[in-house]
PDB file of C-alpha atoms in Angstrom:
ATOM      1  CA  UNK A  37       0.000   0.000   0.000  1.00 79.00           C
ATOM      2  CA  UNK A  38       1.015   3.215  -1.011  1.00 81.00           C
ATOM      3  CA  UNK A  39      -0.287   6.966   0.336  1.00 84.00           C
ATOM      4  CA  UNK A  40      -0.739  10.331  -1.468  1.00 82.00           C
ATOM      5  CA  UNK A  41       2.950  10.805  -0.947  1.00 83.00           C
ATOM      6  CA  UNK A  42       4.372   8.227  -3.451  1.00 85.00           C
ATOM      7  CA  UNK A  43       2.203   9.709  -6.007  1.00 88.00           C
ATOM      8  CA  UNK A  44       4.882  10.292  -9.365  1.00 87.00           C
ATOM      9  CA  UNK A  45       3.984  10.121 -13.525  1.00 86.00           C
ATOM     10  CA  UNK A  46       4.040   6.491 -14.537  1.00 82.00           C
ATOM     11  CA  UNK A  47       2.955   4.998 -11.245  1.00 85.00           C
ATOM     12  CA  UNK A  48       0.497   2.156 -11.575  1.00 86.00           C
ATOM     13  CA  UNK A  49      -2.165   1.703  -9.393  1.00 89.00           C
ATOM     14  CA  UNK A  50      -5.743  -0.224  -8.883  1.00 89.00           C
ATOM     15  CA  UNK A  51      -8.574   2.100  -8.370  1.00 89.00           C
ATOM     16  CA  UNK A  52     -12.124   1.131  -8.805  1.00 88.00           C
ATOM     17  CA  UNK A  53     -11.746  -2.180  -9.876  1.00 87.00           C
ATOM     18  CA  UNK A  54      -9.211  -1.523 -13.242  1.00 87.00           C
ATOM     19  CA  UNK A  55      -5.509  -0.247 -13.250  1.00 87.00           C
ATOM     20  CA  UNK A  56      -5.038   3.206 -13.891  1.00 88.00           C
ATOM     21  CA  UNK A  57      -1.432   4.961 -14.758  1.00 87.00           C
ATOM     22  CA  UNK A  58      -0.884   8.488 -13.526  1.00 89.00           C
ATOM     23  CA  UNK A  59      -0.524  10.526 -16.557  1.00 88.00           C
ATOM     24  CA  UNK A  60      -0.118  14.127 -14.632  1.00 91.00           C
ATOM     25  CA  UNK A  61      -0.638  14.658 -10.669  1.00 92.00           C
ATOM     26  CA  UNK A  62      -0.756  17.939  -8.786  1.00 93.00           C
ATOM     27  CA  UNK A  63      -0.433  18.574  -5.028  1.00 91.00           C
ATOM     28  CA  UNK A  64      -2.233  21.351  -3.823  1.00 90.00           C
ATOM     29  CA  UNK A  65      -2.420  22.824  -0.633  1.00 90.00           C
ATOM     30  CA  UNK A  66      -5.107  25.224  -0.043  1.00 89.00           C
ATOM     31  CA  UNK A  67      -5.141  28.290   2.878  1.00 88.00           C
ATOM     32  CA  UNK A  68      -8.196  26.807   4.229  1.00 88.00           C
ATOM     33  CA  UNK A  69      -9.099  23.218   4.449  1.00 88.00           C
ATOM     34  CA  UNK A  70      -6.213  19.722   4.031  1.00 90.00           C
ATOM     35  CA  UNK A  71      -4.375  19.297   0.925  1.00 91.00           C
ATOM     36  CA  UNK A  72      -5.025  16.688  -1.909  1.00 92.00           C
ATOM     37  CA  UNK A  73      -3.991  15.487  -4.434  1.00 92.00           C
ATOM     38  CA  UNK A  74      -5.421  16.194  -8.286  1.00 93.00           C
ATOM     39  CA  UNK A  75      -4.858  13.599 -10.655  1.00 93.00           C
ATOM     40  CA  UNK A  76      -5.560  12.953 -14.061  1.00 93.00           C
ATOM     41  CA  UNK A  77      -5.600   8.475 -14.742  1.00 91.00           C
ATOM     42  CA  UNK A  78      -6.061   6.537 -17.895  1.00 86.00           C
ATOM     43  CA  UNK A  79      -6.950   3.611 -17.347  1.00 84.00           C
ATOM     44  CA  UNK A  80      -4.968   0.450 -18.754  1.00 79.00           C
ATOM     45  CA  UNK A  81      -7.540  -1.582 -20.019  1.00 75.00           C
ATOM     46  CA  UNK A  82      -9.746   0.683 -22.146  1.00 76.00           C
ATOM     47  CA  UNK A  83      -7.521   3.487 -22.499  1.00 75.00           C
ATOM     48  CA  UNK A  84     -10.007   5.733 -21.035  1.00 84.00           C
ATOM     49  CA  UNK A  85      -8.768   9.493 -19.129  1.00 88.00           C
ATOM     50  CA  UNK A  86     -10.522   9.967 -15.632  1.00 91.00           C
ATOM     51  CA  UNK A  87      -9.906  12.961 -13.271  1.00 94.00           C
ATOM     52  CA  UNK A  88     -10.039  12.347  -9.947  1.00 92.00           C
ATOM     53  CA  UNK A  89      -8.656  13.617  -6.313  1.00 93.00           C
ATOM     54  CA  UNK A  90      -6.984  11.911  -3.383  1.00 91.00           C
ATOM     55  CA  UNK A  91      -6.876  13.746  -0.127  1.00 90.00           C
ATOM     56  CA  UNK A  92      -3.568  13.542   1.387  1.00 86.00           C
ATOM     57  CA  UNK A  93      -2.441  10.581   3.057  1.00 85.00           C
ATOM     58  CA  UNK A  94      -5.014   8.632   1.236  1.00 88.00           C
ATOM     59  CA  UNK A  95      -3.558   4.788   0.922  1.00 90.00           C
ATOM     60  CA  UNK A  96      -3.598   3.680  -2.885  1.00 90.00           C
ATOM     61  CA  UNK A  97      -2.533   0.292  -3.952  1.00 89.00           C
ATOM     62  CA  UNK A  98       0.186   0.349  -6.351  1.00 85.00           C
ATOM     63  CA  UNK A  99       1.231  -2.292  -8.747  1.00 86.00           C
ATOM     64  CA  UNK A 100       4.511  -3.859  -9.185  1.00 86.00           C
ATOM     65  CA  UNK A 101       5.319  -3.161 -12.824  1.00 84.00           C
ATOM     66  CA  UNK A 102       8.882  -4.448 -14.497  1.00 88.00           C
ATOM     67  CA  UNK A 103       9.760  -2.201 -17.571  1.00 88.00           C
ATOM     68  CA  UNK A 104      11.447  -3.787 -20.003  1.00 91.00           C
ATOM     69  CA  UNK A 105      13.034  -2.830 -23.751  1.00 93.00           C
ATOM     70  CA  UNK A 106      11.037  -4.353 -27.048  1.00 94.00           C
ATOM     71  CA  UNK A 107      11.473  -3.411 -30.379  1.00 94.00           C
ATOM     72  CA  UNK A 108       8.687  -2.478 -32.665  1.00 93.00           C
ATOM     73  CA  UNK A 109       8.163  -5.047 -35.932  1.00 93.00           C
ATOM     74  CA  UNK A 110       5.081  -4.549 -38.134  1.00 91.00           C
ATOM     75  CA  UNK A 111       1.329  -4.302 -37.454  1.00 90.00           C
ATOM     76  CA  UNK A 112      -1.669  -6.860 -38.475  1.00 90.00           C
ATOM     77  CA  UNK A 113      -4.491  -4.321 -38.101  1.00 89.00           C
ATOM     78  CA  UNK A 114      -5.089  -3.159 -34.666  1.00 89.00           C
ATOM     79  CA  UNK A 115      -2.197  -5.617 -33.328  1.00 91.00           C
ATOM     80  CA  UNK A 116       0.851  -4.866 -32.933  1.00 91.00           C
ATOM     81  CA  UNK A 117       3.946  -6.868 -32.800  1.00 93.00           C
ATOM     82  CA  UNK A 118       6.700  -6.109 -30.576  1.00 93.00           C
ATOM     83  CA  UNK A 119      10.014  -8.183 -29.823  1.00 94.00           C
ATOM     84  CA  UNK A 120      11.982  -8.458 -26.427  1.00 93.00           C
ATOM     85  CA  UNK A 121      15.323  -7.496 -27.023  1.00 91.00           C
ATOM     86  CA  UNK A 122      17.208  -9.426 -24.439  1.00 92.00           C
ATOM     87  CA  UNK A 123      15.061 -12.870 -24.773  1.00 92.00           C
ATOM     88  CA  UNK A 124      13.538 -12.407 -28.001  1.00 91.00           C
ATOM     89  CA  UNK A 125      10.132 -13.555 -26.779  1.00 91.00           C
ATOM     90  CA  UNK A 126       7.651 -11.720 -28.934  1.00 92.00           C
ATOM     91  CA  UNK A 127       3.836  -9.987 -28.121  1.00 91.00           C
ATOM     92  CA  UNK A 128       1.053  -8.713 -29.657  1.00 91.00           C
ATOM     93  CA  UNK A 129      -0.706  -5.498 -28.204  1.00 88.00           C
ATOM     94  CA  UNK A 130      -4.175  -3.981 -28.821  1.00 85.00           C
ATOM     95  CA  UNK A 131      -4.220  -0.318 -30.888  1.00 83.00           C
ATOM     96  CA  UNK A 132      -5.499   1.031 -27.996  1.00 78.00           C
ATOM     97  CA  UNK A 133      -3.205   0.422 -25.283  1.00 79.00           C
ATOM     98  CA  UNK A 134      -0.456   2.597 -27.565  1.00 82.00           C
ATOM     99  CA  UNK A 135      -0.512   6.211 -26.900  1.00 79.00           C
ATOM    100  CA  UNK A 136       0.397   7.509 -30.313  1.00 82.00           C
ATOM    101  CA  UNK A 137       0.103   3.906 -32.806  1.00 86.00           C
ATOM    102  CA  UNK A 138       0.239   6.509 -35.815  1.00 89.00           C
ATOM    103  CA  UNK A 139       3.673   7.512 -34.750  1.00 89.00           C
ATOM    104  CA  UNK A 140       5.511   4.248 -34.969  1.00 89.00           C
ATOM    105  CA  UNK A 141       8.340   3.221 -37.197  1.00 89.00           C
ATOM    106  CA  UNK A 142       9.314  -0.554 -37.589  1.00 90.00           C
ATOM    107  CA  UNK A 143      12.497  -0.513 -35.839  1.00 91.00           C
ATOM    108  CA  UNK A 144      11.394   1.299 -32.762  1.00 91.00           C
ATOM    109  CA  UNK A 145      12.551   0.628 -29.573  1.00 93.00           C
ATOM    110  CA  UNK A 146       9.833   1.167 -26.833  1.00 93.00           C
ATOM    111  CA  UNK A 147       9.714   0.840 -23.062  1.00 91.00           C
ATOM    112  CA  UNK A 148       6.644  -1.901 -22.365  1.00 89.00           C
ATOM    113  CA  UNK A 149       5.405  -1.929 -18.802  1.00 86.00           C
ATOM    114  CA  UNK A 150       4.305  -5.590 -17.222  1.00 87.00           C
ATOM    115  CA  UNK A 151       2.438  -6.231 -14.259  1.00 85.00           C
ATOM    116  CA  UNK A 152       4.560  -8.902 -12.115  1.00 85.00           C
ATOM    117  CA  UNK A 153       2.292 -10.588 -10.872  1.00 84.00           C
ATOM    118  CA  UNK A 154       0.047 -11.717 -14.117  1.00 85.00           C
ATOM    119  CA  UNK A 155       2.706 -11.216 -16.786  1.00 84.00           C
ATOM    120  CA  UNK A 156       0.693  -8.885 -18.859  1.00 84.00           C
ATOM    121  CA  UNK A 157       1.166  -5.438 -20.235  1.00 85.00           C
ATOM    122  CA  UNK A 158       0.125  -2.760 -19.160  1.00 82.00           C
ATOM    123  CA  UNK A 159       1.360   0.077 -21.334  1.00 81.00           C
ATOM    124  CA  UNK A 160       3.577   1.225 -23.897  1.00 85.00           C
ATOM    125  CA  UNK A 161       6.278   4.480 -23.362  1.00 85.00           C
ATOM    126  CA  UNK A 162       7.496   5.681 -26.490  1.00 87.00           C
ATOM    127  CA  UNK A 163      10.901   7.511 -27.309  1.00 89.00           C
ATOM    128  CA  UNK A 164       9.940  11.376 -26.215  1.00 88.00           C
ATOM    129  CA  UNK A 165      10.552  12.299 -29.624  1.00 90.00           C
ATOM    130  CA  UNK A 166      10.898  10.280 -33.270  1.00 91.00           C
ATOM    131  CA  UNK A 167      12.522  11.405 -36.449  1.00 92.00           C
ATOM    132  CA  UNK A 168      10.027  10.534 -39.769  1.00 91.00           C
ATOM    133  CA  UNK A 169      10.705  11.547 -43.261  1.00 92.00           C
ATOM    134  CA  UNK A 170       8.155  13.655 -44.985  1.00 91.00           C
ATOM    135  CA  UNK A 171       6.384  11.470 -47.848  1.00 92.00           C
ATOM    136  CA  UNK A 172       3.994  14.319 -48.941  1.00 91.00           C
ATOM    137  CA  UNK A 173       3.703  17.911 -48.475  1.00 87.00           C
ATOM    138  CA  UNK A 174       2.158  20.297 -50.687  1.00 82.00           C
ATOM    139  CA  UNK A 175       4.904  23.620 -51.733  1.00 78.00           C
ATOM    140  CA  UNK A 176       4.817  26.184 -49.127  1.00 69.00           C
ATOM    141  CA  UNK A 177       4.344  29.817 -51.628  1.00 66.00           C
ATOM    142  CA  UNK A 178       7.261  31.504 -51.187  1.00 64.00           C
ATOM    143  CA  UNK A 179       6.082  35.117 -49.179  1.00 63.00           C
ATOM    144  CA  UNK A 180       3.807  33.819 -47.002  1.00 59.00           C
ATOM    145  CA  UNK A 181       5.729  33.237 -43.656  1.00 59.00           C
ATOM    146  CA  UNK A 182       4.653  36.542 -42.234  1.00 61.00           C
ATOM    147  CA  UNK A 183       3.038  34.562 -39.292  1.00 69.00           C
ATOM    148  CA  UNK A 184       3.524  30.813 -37.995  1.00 75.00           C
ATOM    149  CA  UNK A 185       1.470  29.532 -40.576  1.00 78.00           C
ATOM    150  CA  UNK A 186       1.533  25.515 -41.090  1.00 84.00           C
ATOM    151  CA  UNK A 187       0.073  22.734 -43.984  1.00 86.00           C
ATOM    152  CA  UNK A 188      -0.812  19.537 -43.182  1.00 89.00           C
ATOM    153  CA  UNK A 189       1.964  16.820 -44.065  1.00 90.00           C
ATOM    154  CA  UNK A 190       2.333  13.080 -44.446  1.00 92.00           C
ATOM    155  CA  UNK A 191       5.277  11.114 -42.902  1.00 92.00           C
ATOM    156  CA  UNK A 192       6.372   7.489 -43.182  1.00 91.00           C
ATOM    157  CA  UNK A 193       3.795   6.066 -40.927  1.00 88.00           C
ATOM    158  CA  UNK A 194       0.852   7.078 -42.429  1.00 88.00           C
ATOM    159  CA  UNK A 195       0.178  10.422 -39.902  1.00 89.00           C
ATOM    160  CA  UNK A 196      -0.418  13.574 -40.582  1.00 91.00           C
ATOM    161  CA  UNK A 197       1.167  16.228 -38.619  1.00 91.00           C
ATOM    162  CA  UNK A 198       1.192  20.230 -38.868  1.00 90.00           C
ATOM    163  CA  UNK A 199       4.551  21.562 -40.246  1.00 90.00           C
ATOM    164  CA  UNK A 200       6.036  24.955 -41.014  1.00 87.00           C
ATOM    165  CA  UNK A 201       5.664  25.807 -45.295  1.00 85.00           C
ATOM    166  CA  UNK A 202       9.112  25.286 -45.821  1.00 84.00           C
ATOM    167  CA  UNK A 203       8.708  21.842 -45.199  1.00 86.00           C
ATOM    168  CA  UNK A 204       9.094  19.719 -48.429  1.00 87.00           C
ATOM    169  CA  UNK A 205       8.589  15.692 -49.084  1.00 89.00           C
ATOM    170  CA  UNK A 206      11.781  14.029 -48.480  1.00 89.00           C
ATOM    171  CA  UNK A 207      12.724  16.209 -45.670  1.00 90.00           C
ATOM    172  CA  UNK A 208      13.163  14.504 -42.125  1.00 92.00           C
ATOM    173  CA  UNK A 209      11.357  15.911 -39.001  1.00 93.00           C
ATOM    174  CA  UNK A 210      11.604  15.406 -35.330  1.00 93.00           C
ATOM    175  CA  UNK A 211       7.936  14.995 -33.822  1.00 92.00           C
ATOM    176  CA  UNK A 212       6.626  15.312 -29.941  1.00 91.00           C
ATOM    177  CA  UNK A 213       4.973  11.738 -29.416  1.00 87.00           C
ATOM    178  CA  UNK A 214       3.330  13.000 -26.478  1.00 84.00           C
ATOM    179  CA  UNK A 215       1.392  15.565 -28.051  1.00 86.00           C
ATOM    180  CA  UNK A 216       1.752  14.392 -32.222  1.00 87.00           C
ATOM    181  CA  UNK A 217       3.450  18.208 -33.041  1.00 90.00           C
ATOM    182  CA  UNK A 218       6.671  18.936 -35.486  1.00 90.00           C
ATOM    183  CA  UNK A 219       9.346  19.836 -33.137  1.00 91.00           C
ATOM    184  CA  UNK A 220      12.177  20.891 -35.948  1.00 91.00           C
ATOM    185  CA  UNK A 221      14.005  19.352 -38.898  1.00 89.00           C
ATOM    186  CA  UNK A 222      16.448  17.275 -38.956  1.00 89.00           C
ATOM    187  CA  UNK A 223      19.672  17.655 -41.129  1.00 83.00           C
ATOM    188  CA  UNK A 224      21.601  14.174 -41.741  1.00 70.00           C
TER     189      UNK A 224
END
């Protein structure tokens, strides 16, 4: 059992009846009244966001999770296939346990979180960032950069993501997985 306290990003914990991982947490501490704790859970088995607050020194039970290193290899659908890279053991995951599926490259390596005690995954951290080459843009007009203005572009992986008009097909770009957005491009 765990309280308030041990509350971090990336914790696992059960909480009515599922297993929910702590996507953002804030501890607040009002003038008037005992502090809490806000936190915002999405939950592990149907990928759904909840909102919800502790008071402090509320017990939670945690879950002992082993993170270990797999390497993306294709997808079949809404499966995905992913290979241990110590043991080679492979595993299929459901679309929806994947925070951004769209943003994947074969080749990827990938932290994938496993519950101890029943062997199963939980969830799926991606790289903070991933480099994709451009595979269609349409030609930024040359004049029109007075503001940030952005098109709509296709990368390697089938996504589309907002970049900057002098963004052309062929170029590489760094995206955000976390939120899907170009970050820069890359030069190699």
């Amino acid at each position: 059992m765990a309280s308030t306290s041990d509350i971090r990003n990336g914790l696992c914990i059960k909480f009515n009846h599922d297993i929910y991982k702590i996507i953002e947490f804030l501890h607040v501490k009002p003038g008037k009244g005992p502090a809490f704790v806000r936190t915002k859970l999405k939950s592990l088995t149907n990928g759904k966001v909840l909102d919800n607050t502790f008071s402090a020194g509320h017990k939670i039970e945690d879950i002992r999770v082993e993170t270990q290193t797999f390497q993306y290899l294709y997808a079949e659908g809404d499966q995905f296939h992913f290979m241990n890279t110590e043991s080679y053991e492979q595993i299929t995951l459901d679309k929806k346990i994947l925070d951004a599926p769209d943003l994947l490259k074969e080749g990827t390596n990938v932290m994938v979180q496993i519950n101890t005690e029943t062997d199963m995954p939980l969830s799926v951290d991606m790289p903070a960032s991933i480099v994709l080459e451009v595979t269609y843009a349409e030609p930024g007009v040359k004049g029109n950069t007075a503001t940030n203005a952005t098109k709509s572009a296709k990368v390697e992986t089938g996504a589309s993501v907002n970049v900057p008009l002098f963004i052309n097909e062929g170029d590489k770009i760094k995206i955000d997985t976390a939120s899907g957005n170009y970050m820069e491009r890359v030069k190699e």
